[in-house]
XYZ file of C-alpha atoms in Angstrom:
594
model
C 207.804 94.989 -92.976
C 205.584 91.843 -92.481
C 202.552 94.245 -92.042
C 203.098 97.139 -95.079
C 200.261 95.868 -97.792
C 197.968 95.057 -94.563
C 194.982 96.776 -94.165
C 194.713 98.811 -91.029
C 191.547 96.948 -89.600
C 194.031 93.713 -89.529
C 197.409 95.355 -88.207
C 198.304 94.093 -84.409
C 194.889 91.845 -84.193
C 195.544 89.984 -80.937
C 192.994 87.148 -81.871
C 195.139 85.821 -85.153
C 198.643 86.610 -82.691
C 196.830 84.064 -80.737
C 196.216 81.732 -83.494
C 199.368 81.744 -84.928
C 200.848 80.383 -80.987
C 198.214 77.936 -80.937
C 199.400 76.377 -84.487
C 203.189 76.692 -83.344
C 202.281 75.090 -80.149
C 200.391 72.410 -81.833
C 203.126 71.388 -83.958
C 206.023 71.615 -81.361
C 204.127 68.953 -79.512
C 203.190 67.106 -82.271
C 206.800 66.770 -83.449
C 207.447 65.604 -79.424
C 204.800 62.842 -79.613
C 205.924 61.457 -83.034
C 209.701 61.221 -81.431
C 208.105 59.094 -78.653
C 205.957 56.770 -81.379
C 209.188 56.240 -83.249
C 211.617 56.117 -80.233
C 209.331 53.657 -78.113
C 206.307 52.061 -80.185
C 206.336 48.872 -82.755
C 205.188 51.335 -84.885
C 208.687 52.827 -84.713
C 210.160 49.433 -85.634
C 208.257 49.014 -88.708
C 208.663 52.081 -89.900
C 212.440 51.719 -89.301
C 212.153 48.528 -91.306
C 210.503 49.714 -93.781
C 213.060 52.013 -94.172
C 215.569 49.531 -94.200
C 213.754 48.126 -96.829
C 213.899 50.889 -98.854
C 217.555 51.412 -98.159
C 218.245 47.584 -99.579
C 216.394 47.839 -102.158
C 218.530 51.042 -103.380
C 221.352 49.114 -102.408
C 220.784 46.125 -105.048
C 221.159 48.940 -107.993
C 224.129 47.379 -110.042
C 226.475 50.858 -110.066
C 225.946 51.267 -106.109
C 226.082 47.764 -105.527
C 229.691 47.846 -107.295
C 231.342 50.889 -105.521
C 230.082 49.544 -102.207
C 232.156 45.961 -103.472
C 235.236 47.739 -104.356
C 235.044 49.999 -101.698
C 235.510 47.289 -98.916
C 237.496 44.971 -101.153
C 240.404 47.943 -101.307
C 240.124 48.552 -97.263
C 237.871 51.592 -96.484
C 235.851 51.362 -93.398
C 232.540 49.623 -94.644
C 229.968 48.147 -92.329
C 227.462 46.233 -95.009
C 224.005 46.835 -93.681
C 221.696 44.152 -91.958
C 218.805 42.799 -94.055
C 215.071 43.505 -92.843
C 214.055 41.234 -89.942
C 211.491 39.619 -91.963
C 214.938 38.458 -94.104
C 215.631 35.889 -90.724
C 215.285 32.562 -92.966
C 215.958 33.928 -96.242
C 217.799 31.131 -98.962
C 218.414 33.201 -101.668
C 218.406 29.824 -104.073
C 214.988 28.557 -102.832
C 212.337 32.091 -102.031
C 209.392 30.706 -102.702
C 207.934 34.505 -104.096
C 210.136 34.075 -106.984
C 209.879 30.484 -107.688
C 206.536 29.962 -107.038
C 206.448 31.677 -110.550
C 208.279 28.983 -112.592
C 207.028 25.767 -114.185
C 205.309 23.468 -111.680
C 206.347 20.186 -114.027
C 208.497 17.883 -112.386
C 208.416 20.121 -109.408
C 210.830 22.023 -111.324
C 209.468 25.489 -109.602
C 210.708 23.739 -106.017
C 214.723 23.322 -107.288
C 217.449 25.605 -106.912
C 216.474 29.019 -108.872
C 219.441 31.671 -107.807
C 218.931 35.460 -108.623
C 222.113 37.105 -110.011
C 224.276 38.841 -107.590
C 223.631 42.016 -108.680
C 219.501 41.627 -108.032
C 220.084 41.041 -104.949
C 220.746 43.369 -101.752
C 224.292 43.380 -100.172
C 223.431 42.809 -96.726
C 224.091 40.436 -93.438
C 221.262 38.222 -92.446
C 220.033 38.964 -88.595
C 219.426 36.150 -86.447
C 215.561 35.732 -85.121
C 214.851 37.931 -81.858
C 215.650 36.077 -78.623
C 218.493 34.024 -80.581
C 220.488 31.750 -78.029
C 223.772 29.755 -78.578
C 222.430 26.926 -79.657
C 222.186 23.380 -77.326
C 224.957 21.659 -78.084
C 225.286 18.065 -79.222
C 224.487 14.972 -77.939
C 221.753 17.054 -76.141
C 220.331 18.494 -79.075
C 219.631 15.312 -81.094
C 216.364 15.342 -78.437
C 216.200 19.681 -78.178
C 216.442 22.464 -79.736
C 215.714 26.471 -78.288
C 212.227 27.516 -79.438
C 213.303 31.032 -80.033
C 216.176 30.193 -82.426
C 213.024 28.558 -84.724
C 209.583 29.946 -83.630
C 208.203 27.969 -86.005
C 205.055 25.739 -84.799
C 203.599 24.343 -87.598
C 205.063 20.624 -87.706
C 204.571 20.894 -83.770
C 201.379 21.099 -84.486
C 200.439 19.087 -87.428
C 203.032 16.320 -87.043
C 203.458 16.135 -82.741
C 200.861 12.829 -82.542
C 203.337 11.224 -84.807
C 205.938 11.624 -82.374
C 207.816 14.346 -84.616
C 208.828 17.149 -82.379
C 206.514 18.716 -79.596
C 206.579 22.080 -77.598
C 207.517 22.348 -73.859
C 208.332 25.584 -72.603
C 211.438 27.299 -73.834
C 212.460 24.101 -76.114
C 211.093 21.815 -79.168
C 211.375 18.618 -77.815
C 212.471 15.219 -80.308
C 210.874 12.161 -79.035
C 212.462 10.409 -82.353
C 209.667 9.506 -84.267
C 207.841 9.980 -87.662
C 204.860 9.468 -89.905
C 205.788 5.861 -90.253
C 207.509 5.384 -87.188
C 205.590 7.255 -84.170
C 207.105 4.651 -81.467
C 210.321 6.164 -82.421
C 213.456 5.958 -85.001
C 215.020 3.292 -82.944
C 212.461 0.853 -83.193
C 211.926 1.618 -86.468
C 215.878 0.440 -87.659
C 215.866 -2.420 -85.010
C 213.053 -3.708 -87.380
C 215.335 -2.958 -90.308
C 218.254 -4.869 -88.937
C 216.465 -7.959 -89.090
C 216.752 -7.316 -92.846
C 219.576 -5.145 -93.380
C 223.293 -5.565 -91.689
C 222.838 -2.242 -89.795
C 225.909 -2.802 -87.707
C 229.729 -4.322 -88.532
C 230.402 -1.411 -90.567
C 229.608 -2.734 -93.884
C 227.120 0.032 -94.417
C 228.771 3.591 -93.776
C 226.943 6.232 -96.212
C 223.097 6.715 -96.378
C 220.895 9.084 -97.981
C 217.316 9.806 -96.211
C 215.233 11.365 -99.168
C 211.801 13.444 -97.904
C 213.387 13.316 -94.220
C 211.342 15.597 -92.006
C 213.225 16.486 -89.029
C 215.926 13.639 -89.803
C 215.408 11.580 -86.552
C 215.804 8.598 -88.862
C 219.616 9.705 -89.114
C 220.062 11.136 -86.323
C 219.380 7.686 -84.656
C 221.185 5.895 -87.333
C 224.909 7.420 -85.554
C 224.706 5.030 -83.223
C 225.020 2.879 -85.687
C 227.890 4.683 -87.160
C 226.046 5.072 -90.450
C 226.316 8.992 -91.442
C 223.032 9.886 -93.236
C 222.461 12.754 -95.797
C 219.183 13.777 -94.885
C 217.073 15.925 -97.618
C 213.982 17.741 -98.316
C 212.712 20.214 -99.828
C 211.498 24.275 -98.717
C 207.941 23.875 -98.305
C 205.166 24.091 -96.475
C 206.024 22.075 -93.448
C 208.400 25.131 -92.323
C 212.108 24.391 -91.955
C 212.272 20.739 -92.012
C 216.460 21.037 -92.898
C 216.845 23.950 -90.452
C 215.301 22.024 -87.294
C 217.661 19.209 -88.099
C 220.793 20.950 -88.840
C 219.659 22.915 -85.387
C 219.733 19.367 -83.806
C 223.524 18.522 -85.327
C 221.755 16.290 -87.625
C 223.735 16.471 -91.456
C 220.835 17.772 -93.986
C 220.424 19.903 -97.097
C 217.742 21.459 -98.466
C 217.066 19.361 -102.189
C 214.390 18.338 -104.548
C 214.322 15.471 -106.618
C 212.375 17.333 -109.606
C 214.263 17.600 -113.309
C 217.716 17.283 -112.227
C 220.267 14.969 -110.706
C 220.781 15.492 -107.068
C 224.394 17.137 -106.689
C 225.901 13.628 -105.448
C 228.127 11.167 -107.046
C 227.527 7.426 -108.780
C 227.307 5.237 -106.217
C 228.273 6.823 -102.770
C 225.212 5.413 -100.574
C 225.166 1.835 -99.356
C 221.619 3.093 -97.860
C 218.745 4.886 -99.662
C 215.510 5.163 -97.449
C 212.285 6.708 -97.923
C 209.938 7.015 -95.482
C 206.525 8.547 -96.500
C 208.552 10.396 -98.835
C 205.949 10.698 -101.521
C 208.506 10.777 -104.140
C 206.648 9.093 -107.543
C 209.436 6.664 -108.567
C 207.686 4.856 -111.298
C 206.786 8.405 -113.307
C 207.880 9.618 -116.573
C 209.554 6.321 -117.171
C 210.642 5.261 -113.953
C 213.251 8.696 -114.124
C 212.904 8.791 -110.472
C 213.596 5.247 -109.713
C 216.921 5.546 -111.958
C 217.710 7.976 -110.297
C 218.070 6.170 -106.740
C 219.813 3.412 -108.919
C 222.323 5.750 -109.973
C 223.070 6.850 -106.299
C 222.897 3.441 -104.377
C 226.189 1.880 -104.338
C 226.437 -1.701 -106.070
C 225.621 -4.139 -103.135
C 223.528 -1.564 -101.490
C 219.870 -1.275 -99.608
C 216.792 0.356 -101.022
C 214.645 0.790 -98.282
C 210.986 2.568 -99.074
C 208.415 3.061 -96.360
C 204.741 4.113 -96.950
C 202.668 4.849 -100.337
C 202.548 2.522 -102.655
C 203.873 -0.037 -100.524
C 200.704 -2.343 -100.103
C 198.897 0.863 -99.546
C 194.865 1.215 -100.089
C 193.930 2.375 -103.388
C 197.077 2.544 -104.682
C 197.395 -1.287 -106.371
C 198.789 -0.520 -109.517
C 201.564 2.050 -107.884
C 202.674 -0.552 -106.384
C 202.673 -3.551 -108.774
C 204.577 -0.333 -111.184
C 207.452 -0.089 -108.263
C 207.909 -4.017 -108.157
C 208.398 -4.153 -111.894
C 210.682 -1.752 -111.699
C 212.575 -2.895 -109.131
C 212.481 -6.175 -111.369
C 213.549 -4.833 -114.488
C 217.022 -3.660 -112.763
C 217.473 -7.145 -110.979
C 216.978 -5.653 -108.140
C 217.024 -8.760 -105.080
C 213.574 -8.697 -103.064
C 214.527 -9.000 -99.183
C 211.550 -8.137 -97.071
C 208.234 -6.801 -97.437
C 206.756 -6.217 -93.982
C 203.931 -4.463 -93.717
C 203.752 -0.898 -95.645
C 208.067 -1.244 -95.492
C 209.888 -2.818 -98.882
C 213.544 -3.507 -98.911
C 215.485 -4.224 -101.822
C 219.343 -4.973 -102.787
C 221.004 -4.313 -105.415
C 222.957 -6.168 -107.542
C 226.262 -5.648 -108.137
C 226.697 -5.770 -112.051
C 225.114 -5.029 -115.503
C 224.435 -8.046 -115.821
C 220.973 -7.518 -115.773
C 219.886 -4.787 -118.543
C 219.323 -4.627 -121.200
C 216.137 -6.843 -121.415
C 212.687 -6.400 -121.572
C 210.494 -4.402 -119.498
C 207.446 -2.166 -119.372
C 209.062 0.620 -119.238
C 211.853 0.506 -121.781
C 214.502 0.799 -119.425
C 217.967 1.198 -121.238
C 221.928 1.148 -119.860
C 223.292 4.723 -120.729
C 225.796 5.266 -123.295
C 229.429 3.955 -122.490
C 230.545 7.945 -123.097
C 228.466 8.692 -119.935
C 229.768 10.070 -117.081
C 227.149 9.238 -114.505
C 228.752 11.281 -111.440
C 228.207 14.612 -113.352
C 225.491 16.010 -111.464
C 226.190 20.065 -110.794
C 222.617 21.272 -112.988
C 222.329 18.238 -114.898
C 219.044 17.151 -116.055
C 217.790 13.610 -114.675
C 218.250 11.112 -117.467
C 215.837 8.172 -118.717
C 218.723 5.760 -118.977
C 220.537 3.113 -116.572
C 223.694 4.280 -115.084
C 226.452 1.611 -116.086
C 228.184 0.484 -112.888
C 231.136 -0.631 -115.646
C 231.294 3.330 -116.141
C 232.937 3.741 -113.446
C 236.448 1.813 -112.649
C 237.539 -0.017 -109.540
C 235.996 -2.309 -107.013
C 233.809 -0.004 -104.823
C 230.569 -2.627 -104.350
C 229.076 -3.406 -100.958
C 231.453 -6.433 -99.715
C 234.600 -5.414 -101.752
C 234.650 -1.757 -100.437
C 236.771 -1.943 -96.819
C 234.257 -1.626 -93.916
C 234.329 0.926 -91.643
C 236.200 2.744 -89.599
C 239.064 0.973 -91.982
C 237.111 2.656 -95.230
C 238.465 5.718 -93.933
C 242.264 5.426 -94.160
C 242.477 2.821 -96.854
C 243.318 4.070 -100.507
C 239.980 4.520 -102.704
C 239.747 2.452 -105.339
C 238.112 5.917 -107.226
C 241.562 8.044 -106.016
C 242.707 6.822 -109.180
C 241.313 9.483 -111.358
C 244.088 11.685 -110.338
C 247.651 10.902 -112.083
C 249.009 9.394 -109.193
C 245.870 9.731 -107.060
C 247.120 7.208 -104.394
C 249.867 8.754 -103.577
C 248.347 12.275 -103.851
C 245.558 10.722 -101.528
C 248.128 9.443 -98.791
C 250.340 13.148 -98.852
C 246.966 14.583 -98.530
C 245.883 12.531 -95.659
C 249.157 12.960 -93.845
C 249.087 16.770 -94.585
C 245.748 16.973 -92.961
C 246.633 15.381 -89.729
C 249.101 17.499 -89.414
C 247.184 20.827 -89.938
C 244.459 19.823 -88.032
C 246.670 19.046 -84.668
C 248.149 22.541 -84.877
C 244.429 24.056 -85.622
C 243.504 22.673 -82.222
C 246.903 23.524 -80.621
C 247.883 26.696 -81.344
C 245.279 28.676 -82.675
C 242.529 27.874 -80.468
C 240.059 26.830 -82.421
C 237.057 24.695 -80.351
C 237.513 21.875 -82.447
C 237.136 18.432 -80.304
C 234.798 20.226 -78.197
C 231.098 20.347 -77.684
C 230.765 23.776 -78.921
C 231.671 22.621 -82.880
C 229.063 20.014 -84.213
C 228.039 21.112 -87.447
C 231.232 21.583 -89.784
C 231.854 22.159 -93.332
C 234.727 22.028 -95.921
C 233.998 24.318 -98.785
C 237.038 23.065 -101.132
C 237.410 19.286 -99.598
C 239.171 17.665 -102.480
C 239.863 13.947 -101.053
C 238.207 14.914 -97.696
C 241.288 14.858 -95.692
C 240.047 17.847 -93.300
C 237.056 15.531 -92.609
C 238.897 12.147 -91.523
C 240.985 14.116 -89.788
C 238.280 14.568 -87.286
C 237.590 11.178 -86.905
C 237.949 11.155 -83.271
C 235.374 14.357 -82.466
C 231.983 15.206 -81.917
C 230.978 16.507 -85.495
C 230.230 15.609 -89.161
C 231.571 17.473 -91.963
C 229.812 18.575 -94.800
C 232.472 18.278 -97.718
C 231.719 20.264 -100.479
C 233.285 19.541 -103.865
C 233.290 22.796 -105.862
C 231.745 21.998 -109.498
C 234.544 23.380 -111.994
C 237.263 21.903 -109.522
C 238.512 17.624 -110.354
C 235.644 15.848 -109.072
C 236.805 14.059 -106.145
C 233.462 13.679 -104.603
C 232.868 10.068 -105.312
C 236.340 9.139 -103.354
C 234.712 11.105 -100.478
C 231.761 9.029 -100.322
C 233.900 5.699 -100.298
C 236.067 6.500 -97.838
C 232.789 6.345 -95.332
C 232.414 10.669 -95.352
C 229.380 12.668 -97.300
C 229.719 15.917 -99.337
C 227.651 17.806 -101.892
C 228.741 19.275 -105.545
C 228.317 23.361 -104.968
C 229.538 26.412 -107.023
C 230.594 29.146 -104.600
C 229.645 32.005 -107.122
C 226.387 30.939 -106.146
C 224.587 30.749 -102.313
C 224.702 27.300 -100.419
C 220.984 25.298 -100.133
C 221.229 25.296 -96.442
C 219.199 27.768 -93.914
C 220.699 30.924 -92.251
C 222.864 30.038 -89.120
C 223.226 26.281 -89.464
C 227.128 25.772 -89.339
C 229.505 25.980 -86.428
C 232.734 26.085 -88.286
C 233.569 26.500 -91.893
C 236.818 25.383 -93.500
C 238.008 26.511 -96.727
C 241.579 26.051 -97.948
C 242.641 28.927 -101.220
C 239.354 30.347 -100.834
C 240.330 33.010 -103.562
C 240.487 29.599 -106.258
C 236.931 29.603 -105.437
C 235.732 32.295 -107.597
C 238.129 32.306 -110.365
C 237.389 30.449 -113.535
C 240.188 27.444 -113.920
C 240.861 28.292 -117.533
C 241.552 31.665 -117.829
C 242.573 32.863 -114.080
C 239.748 35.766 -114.046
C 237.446 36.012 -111.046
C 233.400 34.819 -112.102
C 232.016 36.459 -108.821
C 233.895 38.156 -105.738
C 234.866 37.754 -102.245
C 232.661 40.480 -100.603
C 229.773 38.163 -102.029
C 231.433 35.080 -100.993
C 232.050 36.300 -97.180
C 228.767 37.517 -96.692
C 226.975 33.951 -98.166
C 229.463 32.327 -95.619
C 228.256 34.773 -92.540
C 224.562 33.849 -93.550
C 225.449 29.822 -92.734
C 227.465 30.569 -90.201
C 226.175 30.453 -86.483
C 226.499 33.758 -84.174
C 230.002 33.222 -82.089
C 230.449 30.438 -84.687
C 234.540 30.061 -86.651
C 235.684 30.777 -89.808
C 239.232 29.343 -90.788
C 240.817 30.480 -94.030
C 243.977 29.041 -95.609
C 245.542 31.251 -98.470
C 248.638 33.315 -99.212
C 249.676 36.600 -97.595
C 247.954 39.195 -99.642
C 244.729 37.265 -99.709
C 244.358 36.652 -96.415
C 244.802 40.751 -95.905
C 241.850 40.838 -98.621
C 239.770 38.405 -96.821
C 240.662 40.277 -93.280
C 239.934 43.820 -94.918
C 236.648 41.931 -95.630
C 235.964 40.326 -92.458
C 235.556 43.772 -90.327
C 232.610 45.219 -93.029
C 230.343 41.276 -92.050
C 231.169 41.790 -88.731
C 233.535 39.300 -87.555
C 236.212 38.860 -85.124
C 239.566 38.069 -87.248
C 243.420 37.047 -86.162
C 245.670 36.217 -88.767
C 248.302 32.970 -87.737
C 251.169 31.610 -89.219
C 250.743 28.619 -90.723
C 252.106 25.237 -88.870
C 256.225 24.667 -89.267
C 256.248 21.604 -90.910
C 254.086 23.189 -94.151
C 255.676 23.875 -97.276
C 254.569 27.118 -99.279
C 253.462 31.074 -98.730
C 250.322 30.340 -96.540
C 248.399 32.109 -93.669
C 245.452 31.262 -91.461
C 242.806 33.520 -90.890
C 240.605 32.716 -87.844
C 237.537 34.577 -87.294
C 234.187 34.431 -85.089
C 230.941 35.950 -86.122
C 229.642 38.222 -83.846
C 226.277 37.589 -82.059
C 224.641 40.804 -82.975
C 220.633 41.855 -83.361
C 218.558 44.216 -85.102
């Protein structure tokens, strides 16, 4: 039939049979070298990416996004994609191709700046190719595995200054920085000639512009536990090669709001080259330390303006500052200042270049979840209860001894002492019966995502790790009787993702994890758990735990959950001394790659 309209000079004309072979032939092995480009070139990988790309991208479509939810929240058999390799770092709160669009005032475009859920793709961050279980601690204060962070750039801009260096498979820490080459430790053996480093009358600091955080990592041996900060930018992964080290850190700026800590929790603040402009718009900056530094407590700032060239009149601004609050002069030696301060009000108002005010009596100076910075004192009268450096207990006995913020709670002391007790008592059967790696080398880097009166915490007194207690924001704020009893914590609201890198946790702790995303008031959920879990699998490390405290039917949710990110779940009964419906969920992320 294929030949009736033909003319007869073209019927059965061998040369175009042959033609017609030759383009068959072409493309059969066409097709067979375009499997092997895709099967075994990069090429093959990027295009695969790509695809995956494309496949996210559908993915964050509000309708799909939704059914995909509901569909692993009610049990069907759900895997949730992996993200695009490129996606290895990702902080959803802090990408600097959407914020670099936003205001650069007050560094306001370098904050926290979170997409809503349902702009974003559903999908499980991969870990970096060549990921190993990371070195565990005391051994990683001084390395780290290159391959977990191939990232050379303060290697190679900061390694003269004693920062962090590249030998073979590992970053190496010699322990210094930009004002301390020789190293940390020489560094706060100059401080303790000013400063009582040791005795346990200083506990709680807070390292602001920290770089890699040798500064507290050294200052452990001290038994001071340091919050180390800084910002994303363009040194590369300051937090993440500290929290790799077992260092505590967070990823913060200090731009146009208060940082998410209470009224006086640090008997330390320290800057270090930190380039933070204290005496701007007002002096906000400066009151903004104030407001942080515990009455009593040591403001220590290292570098520019401190008798620096050029920069005269920066630094006769800090001193009358400083001044203005009655702030006590100890030391200044060399480009290093230290100041005290004082322990009352007594001091403003009075008058001062700057026009430096005491807030309101109505102000509530620990509210600090999105609050913009204010140009007014903090009151230390604001806050009730004798919590200065010298009246606070010293440490370790800080840690056991009632609060004197526990208060805030109708009967917070004895709430505080049940809770203590409870915890004990939880922990000891988390370590005995449901083996969970806690006391071991293997857990360094812990955190508590509903902490209340950090009982969890203290009750790891005795191991290898810090905790980082997290307060959430529409829950009593108990964060300020955290910070007295000698532990350190962060405000966060879990319907939003965590300032912290990918991988950067060994364990995470969360008691009624479903109270996390329901609204206090009315009961309903604000966000859901399918979000939640998969925020929690980006923090946690490959092999790292997951322990989850709730009642029956949501630990089955949370289960149901924990097979579509991947993880390794057993559900436990709780320990026989506890009162209530409760479970224990127990999970390990899986090491996988892309």
């Amino acid at each position: 039939m294929g030949h009736v309209n033909l003319p007869a000079s073209k019927r059965n004309n061998p040369a175009r049979q042959w033609r017609l072979l030759d383009l068959i032939s072409a493309a059969f092995f066409g097709l067979v070298f375009l499997f092997f480009v895709l099967v075994f070139t990069p090429l093959g990988d990027s295009l695969a990416a790509s695809g995956r790309q494309t496949l996210l991208q559908s993915g964050s479509d509000p309708r799909q996004r939704q059914r995909l939810v509901a569909a692993i929240e009610t049990g069907q058999s759900r895997v949730i994609e992996a993200c695009p390799a490129d996606a290895v770092n990702h902080m959803p709160c802090e990408d600097p191709r959407l914020n670099s669009q936003l205001s650069r005032d007050m560094n306001y475009y370098r904050e926290r700046h979170c997409p809503p859920p349902e702009n974003t793709p559903l999908c499980l961050i991969p870990p970096p190719n060549g990921y190993k279980i990371s070195v565990q601690w005391p051994e990683s204060l001084h390395k780290i595995w290159h391959s977990n962070m191939p990232h050379n750039k303060i290697a190679d801009r900061k390694g003269h200054q004693g920062w962090m260096k590249l030998e073979g498979p590992h970053f190496i820490f010699p322990g210094g920085g930009t004002m301390f080459p020789d190293g940390a430790e020489q560094y706060i053996e100059k401080l303790g000639q000013y400063i009582p480093m040791n005795g346990g009358g200083l506990r709680t600091a807070l390292d602001m512009g920290c770089g890699v955080a040798s500064f507290g990592g050294y200052l452990l041996s001290q038994n001071i536990l340091t919050m180390s900060f800084a910002p994303r930018d363009s040194h590369k992964s300051q937090i993440q090669f500290a929290l790799e080290r077992g260092i505590p850190a967070f990823v913060a700026m200090l731009g146009t709001r208060r940082l998410p800590f209470p009224a006086f929790g640090f008997d330390l603040v320290h800057c270090s080259r930190c380039l933070i402009p204290f005496t701007a718009y007002n002096a906000t900056y400066f009151i903004e330390v104030d407001r942080l530094l515990r009455p009593g407590g040591y403001l220590v700032i290292s570098g520019p303006p401190v008798q620096w060239p050029k920069q005269d009149k920066e630094w006769s601004d800090l001193q009358a500052v400083a001044r203005a609050l009655c702030y006590e002069l100890i030391a200044v030696d060399g480009n290093t200042v230290i100041w005290k301060k004082p322990t009352g009000d007594m001091c403003l108002p009075n008058q001062n270049e700057f026009g430096l005010e005491l807030c309101d009596e109505s102000d509530d100076p620990s509210l600090a979840w999105y609050f913009k910075l204010k140009k007014c004192v903090s009151r230390t009268s604001s806050v009730k209860g004798e919590y200065a450096i010298g009246m606070i207990p010293k440490w370790p006995e800080r840690l056991t001894a009632p609060p004197p913020r526990s208060t805030i709670l109708k009967n917070g002391a004895d709430i505080y002492e049940a809770d203590t007790r409870r915890w004990l008592r939880r922990v000891t059967h988390y370590k005995n019966s449901l083996n969970i790696k806690l006391g071991t080398s293997a857990v360094r880097n812990v955190m508590d995502m509903n902490a209340f009166f950090g009982g969890f915490a203290a009750a790891l007194k005795s191991d290898p790790v810090w905790v980082m207690n997290v307060v959430p924001a529409r829950k009593p704020s108990t964060l300020d009787v955290i910070f007295d009893r000698g532990l350190i914590g962060v405000y966060h609201d879990w319907c939003e993702p965590f300032s912290t890198y990918p991988r950067t946790y060994d364990l995470i702790h969360v008691a009624s994890i479903e109270s996390l995303i329901k609204d206090p008031a009315s009961g309903k959920s604000r966000c859901n758990l399918v979000d939640l879990m998969v925020e929690i699998d980006r923090i946690l490390r490959p092999e790292g735990t997951i322990v989850v405290r709730d009642t029956p039917e949501v630990i089955d949710k949370v289960a149901r959950i924990a097979h579509a990110v991947r993880w390794r779940p057993t559900i436990y009964d709780k320990e026989p001394e506890s009162h209530g419906r409760e479970k224990i969920l127990v999970a390990t992320k899986t090491l996988w790659q892309l």
